[in-house]
XYZ file of C-alpha atoms in Angstrom:
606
model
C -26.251 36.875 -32.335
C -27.645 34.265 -30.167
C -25.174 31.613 -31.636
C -22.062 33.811 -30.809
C -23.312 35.000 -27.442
C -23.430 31.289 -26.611
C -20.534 30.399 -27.570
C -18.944 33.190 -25.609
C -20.907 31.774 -22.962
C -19.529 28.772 -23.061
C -15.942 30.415 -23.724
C -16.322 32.321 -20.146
C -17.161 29.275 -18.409
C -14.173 27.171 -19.239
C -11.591 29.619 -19.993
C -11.954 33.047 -18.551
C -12.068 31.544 -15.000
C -9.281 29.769 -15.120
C -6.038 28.943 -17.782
C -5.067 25.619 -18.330
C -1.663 25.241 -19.676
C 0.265 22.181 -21.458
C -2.715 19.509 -20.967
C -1.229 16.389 -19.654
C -0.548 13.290 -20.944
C 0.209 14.856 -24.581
C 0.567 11.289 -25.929
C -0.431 7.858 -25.551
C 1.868 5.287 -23.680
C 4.843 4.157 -25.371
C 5.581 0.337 -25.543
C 9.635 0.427 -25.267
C 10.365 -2.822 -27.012
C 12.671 -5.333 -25.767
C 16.108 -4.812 -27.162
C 15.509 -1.145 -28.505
C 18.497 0.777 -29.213
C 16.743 4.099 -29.274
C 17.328 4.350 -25.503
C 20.853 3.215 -25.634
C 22.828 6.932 -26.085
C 20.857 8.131 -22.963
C 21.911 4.812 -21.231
C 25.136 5.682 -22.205
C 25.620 8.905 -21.063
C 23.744 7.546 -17.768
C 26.600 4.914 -17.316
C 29.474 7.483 -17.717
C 27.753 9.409 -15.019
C 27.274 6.811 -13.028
C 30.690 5.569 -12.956
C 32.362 8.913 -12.335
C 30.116 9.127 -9.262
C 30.632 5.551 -8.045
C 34.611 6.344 -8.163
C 34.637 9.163 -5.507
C 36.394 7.599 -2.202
C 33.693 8.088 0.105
C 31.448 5.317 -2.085
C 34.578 2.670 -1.483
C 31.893 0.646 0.774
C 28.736 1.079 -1.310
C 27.118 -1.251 -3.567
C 24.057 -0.562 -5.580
C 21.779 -2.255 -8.408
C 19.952 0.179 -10.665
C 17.021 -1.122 -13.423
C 14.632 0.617 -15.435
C 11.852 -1.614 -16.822
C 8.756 -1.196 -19.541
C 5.550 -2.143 -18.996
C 6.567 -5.411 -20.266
C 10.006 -5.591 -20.368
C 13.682 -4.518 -18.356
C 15.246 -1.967 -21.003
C 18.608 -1.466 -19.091
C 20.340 -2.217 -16.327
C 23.543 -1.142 -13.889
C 25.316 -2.708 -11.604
C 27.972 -1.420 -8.847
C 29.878 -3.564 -6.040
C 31.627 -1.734 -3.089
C 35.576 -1.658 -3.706
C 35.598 -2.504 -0.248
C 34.263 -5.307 1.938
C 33.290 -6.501 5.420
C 36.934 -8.900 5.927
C 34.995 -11.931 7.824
C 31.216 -11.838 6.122
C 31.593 -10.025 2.735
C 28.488 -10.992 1.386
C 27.780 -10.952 -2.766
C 30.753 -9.603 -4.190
C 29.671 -9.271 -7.705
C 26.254 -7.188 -7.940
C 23.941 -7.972 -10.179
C 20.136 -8.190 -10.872
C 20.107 -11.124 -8.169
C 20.953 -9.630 -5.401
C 19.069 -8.623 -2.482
C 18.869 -5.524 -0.573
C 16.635 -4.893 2.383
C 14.218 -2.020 0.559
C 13.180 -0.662 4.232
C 9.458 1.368 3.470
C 8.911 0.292 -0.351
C 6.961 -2.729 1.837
C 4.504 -0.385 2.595
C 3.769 -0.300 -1.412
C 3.494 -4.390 -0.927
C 1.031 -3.732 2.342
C -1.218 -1.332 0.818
C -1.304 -3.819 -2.246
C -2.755 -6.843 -0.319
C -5.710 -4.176 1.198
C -6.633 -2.899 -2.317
C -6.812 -7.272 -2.779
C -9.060 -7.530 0.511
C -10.751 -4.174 -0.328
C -11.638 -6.321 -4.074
C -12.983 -9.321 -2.976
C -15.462 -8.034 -0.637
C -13.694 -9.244 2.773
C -12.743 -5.269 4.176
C -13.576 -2.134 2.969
C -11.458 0.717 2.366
C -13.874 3.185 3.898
C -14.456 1.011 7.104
C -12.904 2.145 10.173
C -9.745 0.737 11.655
C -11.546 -0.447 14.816
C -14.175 -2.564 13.029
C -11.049 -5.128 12.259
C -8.865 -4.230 15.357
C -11.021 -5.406 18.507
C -8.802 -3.660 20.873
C -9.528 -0.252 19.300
C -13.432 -0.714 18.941
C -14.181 0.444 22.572
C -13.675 4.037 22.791
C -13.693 4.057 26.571
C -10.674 2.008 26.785
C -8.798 2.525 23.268
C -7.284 5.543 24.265
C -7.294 9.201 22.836
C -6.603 8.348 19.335
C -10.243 8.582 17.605
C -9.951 5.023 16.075
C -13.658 4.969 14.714
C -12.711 8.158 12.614
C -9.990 6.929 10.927
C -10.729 4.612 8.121
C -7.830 2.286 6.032
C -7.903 4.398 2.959
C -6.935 7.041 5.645
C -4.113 4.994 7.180
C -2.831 4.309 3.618
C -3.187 7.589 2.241
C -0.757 8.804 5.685
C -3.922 10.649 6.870
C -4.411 9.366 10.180
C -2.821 11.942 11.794
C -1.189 9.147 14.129
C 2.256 9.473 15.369
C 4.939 8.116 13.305
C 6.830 5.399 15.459
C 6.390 3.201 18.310
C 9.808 1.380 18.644
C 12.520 3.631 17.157
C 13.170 7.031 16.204
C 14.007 8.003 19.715
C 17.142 9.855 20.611
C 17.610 8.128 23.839
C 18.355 5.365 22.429
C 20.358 6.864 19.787
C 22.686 9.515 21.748
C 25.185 7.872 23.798
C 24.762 11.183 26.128
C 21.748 13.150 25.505
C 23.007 15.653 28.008
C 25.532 16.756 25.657
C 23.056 18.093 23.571
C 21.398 19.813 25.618
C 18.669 17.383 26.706
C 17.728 16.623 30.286
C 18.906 13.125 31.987
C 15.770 10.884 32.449
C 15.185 6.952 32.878
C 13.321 4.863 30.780
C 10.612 3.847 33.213
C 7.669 3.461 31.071
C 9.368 3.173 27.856
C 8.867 -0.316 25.481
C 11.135 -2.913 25.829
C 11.631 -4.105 22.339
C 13.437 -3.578 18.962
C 15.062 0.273 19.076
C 14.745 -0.272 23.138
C 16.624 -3.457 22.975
C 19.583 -2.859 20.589
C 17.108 -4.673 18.058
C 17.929 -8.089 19.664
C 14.103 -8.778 20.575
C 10.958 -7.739 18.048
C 8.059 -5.976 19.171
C 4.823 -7.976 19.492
C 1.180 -7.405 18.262
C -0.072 -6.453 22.286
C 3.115 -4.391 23.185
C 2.296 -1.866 20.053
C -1.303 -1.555 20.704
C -1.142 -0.663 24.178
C 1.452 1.335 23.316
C -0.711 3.590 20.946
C -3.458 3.532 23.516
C -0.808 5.916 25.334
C -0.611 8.147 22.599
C -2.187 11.355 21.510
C -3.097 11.837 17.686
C -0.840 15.101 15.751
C -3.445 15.800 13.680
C -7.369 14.913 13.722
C -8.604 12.489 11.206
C -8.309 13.367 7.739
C -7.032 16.865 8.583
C -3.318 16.782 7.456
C -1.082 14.644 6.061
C 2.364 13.727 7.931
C 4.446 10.495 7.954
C 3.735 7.673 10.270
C 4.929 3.516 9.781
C 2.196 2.884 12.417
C -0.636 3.552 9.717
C 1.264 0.414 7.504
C 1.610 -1.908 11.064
C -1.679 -1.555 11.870
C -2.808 -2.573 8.097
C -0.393 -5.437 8.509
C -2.756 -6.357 11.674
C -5.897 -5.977 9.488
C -4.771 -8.496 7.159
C -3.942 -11.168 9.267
C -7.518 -10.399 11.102
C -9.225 -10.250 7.692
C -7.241 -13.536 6.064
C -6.484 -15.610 8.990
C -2.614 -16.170 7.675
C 0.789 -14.124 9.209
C 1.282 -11.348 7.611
C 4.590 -13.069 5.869
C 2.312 -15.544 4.850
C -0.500 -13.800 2.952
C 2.554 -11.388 0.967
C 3.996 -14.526 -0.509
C 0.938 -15.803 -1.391
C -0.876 -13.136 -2.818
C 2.203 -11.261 -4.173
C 5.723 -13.081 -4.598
C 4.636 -16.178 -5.134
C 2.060 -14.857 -7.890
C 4.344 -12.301 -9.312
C 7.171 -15.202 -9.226
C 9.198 -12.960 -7.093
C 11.672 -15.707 -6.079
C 14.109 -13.123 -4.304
C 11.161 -11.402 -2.003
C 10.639 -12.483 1.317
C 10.105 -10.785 4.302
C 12.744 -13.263 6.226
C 16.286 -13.166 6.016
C 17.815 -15.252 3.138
C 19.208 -18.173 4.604
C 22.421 -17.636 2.532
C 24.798 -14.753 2.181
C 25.268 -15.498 -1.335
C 23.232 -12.973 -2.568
C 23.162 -10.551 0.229
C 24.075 -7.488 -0.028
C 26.362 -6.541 3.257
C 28.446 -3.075 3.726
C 30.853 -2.186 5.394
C 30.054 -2.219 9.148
C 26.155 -2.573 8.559
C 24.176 -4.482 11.340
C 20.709 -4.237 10.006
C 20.811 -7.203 7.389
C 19.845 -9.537 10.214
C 17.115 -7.776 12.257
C 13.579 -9.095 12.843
C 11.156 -6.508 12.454
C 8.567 -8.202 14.073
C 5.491 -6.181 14.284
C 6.905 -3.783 12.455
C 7.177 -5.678 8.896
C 4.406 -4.241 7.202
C 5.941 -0.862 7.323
C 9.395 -2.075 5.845
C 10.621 -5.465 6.606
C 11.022 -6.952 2.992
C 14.725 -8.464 1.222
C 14.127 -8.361 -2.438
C 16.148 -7.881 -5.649
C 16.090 -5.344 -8.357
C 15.041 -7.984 -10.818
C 12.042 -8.871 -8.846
C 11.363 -5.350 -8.232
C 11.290 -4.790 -12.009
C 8.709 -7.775 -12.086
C 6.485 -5.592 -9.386
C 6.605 -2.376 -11.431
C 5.501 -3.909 -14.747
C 2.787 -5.272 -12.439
C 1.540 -1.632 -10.696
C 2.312 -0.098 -14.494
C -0.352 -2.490 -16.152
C -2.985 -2.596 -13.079
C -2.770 -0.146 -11.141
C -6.268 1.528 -12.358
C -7.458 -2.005 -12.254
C -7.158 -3.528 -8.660
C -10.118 -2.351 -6.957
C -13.041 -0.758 -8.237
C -13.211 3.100 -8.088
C -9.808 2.842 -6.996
C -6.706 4.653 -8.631
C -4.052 3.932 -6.335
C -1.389 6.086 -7.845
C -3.401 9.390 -7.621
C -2.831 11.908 -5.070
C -4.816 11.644 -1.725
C -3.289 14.707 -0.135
C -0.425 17.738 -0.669
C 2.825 17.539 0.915
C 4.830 20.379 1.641
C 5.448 23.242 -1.144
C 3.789 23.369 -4.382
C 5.302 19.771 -6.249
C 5.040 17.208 -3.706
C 2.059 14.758 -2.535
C 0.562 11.534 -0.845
C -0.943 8.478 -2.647
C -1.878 5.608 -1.432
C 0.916 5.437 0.345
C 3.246 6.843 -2.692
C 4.747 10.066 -2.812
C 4.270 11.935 -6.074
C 6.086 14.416 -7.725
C 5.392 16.721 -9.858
C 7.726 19.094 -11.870
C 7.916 21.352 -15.022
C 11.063 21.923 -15.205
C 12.917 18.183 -16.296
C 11.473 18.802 -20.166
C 13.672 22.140 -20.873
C 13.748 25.412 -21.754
C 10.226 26.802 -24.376
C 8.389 23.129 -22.414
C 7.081 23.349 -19.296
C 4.652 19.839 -19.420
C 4.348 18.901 -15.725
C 5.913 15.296 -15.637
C 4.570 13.011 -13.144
C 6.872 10.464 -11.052
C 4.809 8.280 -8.710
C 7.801 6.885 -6.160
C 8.440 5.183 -2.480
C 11.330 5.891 -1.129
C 13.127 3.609 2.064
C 15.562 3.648 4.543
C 17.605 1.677 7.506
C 20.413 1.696 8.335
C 22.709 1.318 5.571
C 20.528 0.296 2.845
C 18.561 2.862 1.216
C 15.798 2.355 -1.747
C 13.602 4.351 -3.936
C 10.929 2.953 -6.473
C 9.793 5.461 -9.511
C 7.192 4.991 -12.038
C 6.706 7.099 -14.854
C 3.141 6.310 -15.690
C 2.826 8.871 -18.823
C 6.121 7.396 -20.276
C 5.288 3.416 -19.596
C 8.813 3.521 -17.642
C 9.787 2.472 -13.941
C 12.999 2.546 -12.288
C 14.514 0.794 -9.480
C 17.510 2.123 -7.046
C 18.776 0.092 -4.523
C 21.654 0.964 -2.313
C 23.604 -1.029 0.300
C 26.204 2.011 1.621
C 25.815 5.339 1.674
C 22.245 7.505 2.042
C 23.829 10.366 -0.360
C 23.572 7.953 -3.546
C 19.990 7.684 -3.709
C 19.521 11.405 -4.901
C 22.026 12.013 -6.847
C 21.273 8.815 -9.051
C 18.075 9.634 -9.084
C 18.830 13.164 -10.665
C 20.944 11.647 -13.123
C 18.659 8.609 -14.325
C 15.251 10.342 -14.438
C 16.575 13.595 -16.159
C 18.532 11.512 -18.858
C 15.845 9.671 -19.484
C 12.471 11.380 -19.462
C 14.441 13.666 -21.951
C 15.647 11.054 -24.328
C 12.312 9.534 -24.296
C 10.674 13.128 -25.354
C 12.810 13.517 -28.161
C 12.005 9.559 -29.558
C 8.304 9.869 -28.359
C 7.777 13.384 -30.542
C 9.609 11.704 -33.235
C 7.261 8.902 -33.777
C 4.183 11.234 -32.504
C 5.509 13.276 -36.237
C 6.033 10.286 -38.385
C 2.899 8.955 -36.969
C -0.184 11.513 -37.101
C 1.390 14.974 -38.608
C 0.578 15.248 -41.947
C -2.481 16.656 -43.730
C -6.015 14.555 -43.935
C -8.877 14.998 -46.351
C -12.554 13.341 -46.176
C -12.869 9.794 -47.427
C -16.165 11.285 -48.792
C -15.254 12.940 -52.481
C -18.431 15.353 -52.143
C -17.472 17.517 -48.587
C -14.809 19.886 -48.446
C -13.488 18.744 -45.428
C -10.078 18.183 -44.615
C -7.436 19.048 -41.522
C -3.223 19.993 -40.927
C -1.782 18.307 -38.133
C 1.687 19.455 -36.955
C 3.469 18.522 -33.528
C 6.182 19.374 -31.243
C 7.604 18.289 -27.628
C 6.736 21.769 -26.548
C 3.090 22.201 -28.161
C 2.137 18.911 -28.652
C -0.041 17.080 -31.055
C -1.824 20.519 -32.887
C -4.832 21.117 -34.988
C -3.348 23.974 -37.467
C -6.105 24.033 -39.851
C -9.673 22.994 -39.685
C -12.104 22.530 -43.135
C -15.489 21.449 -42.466
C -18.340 21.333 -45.292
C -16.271 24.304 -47.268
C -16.173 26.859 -43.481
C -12.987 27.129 -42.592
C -13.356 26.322 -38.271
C -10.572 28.091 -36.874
C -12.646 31.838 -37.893
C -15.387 30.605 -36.674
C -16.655 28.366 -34.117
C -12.576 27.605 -32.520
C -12.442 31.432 -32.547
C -15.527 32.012 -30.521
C -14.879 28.878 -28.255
C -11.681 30.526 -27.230
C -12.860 33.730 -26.627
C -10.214 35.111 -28.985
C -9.139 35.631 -32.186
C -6.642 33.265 -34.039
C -4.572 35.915 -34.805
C -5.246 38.018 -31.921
C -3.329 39.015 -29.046
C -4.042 36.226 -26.336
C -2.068 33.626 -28.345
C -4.188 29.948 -28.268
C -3.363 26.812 -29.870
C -5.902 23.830 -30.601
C -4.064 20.955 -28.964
C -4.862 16.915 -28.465
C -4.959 15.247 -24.963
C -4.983 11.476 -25.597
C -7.872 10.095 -23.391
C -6.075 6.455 -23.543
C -9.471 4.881 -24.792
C -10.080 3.179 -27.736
C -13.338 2.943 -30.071
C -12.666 -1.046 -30.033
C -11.432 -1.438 -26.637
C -10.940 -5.535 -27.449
C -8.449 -4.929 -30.449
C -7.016 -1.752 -29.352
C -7.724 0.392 -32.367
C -9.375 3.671 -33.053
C -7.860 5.738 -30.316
C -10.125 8.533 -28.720
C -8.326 12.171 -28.442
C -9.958 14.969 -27.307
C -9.122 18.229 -29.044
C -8.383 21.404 -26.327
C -8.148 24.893 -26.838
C -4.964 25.999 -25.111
C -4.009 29.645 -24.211
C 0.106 29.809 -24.636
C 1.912 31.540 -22.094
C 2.164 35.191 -21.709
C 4.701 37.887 -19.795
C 1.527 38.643 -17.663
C 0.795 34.771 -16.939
C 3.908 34.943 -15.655
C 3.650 37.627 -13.893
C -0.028 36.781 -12.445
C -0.099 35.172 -9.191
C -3.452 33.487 -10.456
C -2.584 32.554 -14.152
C -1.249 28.813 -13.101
C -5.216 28.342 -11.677
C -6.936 25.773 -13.437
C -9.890 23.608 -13.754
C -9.631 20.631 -16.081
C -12.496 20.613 -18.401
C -11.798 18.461 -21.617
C -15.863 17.714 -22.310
C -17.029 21.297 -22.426
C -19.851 21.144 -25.349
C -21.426 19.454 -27.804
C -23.531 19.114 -31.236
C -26.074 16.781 -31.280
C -25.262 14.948 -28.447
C -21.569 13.995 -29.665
C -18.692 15.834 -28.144
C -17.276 18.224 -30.512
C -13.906 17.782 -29.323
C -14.019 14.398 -29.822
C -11.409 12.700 -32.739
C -10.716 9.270 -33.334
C -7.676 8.500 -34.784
C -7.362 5.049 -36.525
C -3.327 4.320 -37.392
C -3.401 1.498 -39.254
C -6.338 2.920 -42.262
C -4.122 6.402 -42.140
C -7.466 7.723 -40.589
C -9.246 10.364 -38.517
C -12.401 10.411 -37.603
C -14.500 13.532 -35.986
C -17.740 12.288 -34.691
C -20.090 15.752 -34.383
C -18.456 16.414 -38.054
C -19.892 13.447 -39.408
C -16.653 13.064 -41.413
C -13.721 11.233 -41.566
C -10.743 12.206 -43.065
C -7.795 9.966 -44.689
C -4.225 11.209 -44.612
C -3.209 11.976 -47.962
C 0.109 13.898 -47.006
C 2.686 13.501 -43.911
C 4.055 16.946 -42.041
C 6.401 19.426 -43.775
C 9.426 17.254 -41.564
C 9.717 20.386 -38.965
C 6.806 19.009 -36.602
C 5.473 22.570 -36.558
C 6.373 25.029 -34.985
C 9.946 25.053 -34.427
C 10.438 21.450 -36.120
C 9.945 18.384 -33.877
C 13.367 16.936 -34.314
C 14.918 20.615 -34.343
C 12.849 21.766 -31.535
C 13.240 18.896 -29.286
C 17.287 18.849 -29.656
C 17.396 22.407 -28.851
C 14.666 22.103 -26.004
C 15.964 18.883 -24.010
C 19.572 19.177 -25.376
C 20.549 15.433 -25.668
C 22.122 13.788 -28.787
C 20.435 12.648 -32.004
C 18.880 9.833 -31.675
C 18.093 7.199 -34.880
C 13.966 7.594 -35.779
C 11.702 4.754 -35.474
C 8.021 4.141 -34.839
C 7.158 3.245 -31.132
C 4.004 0.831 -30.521
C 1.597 2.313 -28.748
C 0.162 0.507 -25.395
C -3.078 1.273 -23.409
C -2.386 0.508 -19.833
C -3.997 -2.386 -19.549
C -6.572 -2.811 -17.249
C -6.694 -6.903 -17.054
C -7.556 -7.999 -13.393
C -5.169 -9.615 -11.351
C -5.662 -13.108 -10.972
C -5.515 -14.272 -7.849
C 15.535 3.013 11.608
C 14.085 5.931 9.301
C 11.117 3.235 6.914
């Protein structure tokens, strides 16, 4: 029949060409409230990890400050102070939420920040070339070999360029105390710069020493070819906002930023006081001027202001400039997990959710380092969480906290999140309107999501028909599917938050060939694939507070009138997500549910 070889048709061209597994997000953002306990057993078992780790003698002379925070609130914090101390300038002796670390390349977050604010108002433009607001590199003839016109500032954020990585440091000459002993050749420094790394860091480098510098240099990469690391991308930003403002770069971050975000810890000068300072053991760094290089990583701040500047990126981030996500991938990395933003480095994993869920889970982070203070930012986007590690001490901290805080919690917050996701939309829903036979069976899990198991509409039962043909299988047949819901974080009425628009997927479950096939993991999103009348037929609207869901290009709408069988389908959502992420039973409770919000703004190794 026409009407089946259409639908086929339609099956091919979304689904035979590709498989799309686990559609991400699965739910909407949670809003952790302020004072929740349902976190509290994975902060637990965090602490006790944390504390066994801090006790090993070769942390005696590190300090660190550790704080995950909502989108609207911190939800937990930890504190560590070094058992031992510098004997003449110990600095803050009792850690806390106050004090300040230098956090080394997490700046370049804070420099990228103030473009997207430029890029906004109209006074630069992302897509503009570097040398239309750097004079020196406008004349090609005399700007060196470095094709400055090609390269444009989303380029230089999104480490693109293909421009070398340093100017003043990062050079073993200055670093080996004989580089003959290594097997390098003796050679004088005729030639070389005379600042920062070249002068034991007693003198900064200036704005005309670093761009004749690069007018020396020879790109790695051509523009937009490759991406590879380089702090020169963030100085020369720094230079394009003093051109484009008219105020030092120090100046325009506290206004704009700190100042705004009432960051009263953040500078980008030294503190005047060691009260708050974090100082190890034998560290040097504290008190260097950056100089030119501050836009790439010059900034003091605390963990409690850095909590303030995550619930800021977690509730704009979509929202700073138009057509702008900053937080979305610009290029790969190396290996199959690991990206650019603009300038954050994503990763991307399946395996933190556990065995029978493989979910990829998103962690948008910046990670910095100098000597003896080492940093990493993390949002969690999907989950509405963001994490903050600072370290004064040792570099091998900053991984192995990370491990432990991210894995604790992204699977505590499954197990509460499926919870509420049961308690909340499971359950079985019949038309408000006495005369149809229409009615749906919701079920849900951590490792299938938010399912569709049954499907009335006007007395034809949907799964044998049209679900059957759009998925180019049988229900019962031998390419397993399932009919799963991708939130689409929208609402019917955006101003009061309520009816929130899902879109229903067909999704083919994993198989011993997909595993097998070096092609199955190929995929092209495609959550808008047909429609009836002009009104997606995907499309459900699910409105919490009437008990309500309403499907559009079914003309029906559907109350609940029953809640789930209390297993969350298949496998139980409680039983299932113990078994799965293998963390203790937590209390139930409802979450609230938060949109990001997408309110304007108003006004040695980095």
């Amino acid at each position: 029949m026409l009407h089946n070889a259409l639908l086929i048709g339609l099956s091919t061209l979304s689904f035979t060409s590709a498989k799309c597994f686990d559609p991400s997000p699965a739910f909407p953002v949670p809003l952790w409230e302020h004072g929740s306990k349902d976190l509290k057993p994975a902060f637990d078992r965090i602490v006790t990890k944390l504390q066994t780790l801090a006790a090993k003698e070769k942390y005696d002379t590190s300090s660190f400050s550790i704080e995950v925070t909502s989108n609207t609130d911190t939800l937990w914090t930890h504190f560590h102070t070094a058992r031992e101390h510098n004997a003449t300038r110990p600095g803050d002796t009792h850690v806390d939420g106050e004090s300040v670390y230098r956090i080394a390349s997490i700046t370049k977050t804070f420099t990228t920040l103030g473009i997207l604010y430029q890029h906004a108002a109209g006074n630069l433009s992302l897509d503009y070339p570097v040398s239309a607001y750097i004079a020196d590199f406008a004349d090609s003839d005399s700007s060196g070999r470095i094709p400055w016109k090609d390269i444009t500032l989303r380029i230089m954020a999104s480490q693109l360029s293909g421009i070398p990585r340093e100017m003043g440091q990062a050079d073993l000459i200055n670093e080996l105390p004989d580089p003959t002993q290594v097997g390098l050749p003796p050679v004088g420094r005729e030639g070389l710069p005379e600042c920062y790394e070249y002068d034991h860091h007693s003198r900064p480098c200036t704005k005309t020493e670093l761009l004749d510098n690069l007018k020396k240099k020879a790109p790695l990469f051509a523009p937009n070819q490759r991406s590879t690391y380089s702090n020169l991308n963030f100085e020369l930003l720094g230079l394009v906002l003093e051109n484009v403002t008219g105020l030092d770069y120090s100046e325009y971050m506290h206004q704009s930023i700190f100042s705004p975000l009432n960051m009263t810890s953040t500078s980008l000068h030294k503190p005047s006081s060691d009260a708050h300072a974090v100082l190890p053991v034998g560290q040097f760094f504290w008190d260097v001027d950056e100089g030119i290089h501050s836009p790439t990583g010059a900034i003091y701040s605390s963990s409690s202001d850095m909590s303030k500047y995550l619930r800021y990126i977690l509730t704009h981030y979509n929202a700073l400039a138009t057509g702008v996500n900053w937080m979305m991938p610009a290029s790969w990395s190396e290996g199959m997990n690991s990206f650019y933003g603009m300038p954050w480095e994503i990763f991307r994993t399946d395996k933190i959710l556990g065995k029978g869920n493989k979910r990829p889970v998103t962690f948008v982070t910046k990670a910095g380092g100098v000597p003896d203070y080492f940093s990493r930012i993390t949002l969690m986007p999907e989950y509405g969480l963001g994490l903050t590690i600072f370290i004064g001490g040792a570099n091998s901290l900053l991984n192995e906290i990370q491990e432990i805080v991210t894995v604790e919690l992204i699977r505590a917050a499954e197990i509460i999140i499926w919870r509420d996701i049961e308690a909340t939309y499971t359950g079985t829903y019949t038309s408000t309107n006495p005369t149809l036979n229409s009615s749906l069976t919701l079920s849900s899990s951590a490792s299938t999501g938010l399912v569709l198991k049954t499907f009335i509409s006007n007395a034809t039962d949907v799964f044998t028909t049209l679900l059957a043909e759009y998925a180019g299988v049988g229900h019962n047949d031998d390419a397993p599917w399932r009919a799963q819901f991708t939130p689409t974080l929208l609402y019917k009425n955006e101003t009061a938050q309520q009816g929130e628009i899902w879109r229903l997927l067909v999704v083919p479950e994993r198989t011993k060939e997909d595993e097998e096939s070096v092609w199955a993991e190929f995929c092209n999103t495609d959550v808008d694939p047909a429609s009836y009348a002009a009104l997606p037929i995907n499309e459900f609207v699910f409105w919490r507070g009437e008990g309500v869901v309403e499907a559009p290009a079914w003309r029906v709408r559907m109350k609940k009138v029953a809640d789930g069988d209390g297993r969350g389908g298949e496998g139980g959502g409680q039983e299932d997500g113990d078994d799965v992420l293998g963390v203790d039973q937590q209390p139930q409770r409802t979450l609230s549910w938060l949109k990001r919000s997408l309110q304007p703004f108003s006004p040695w190794r980095l």
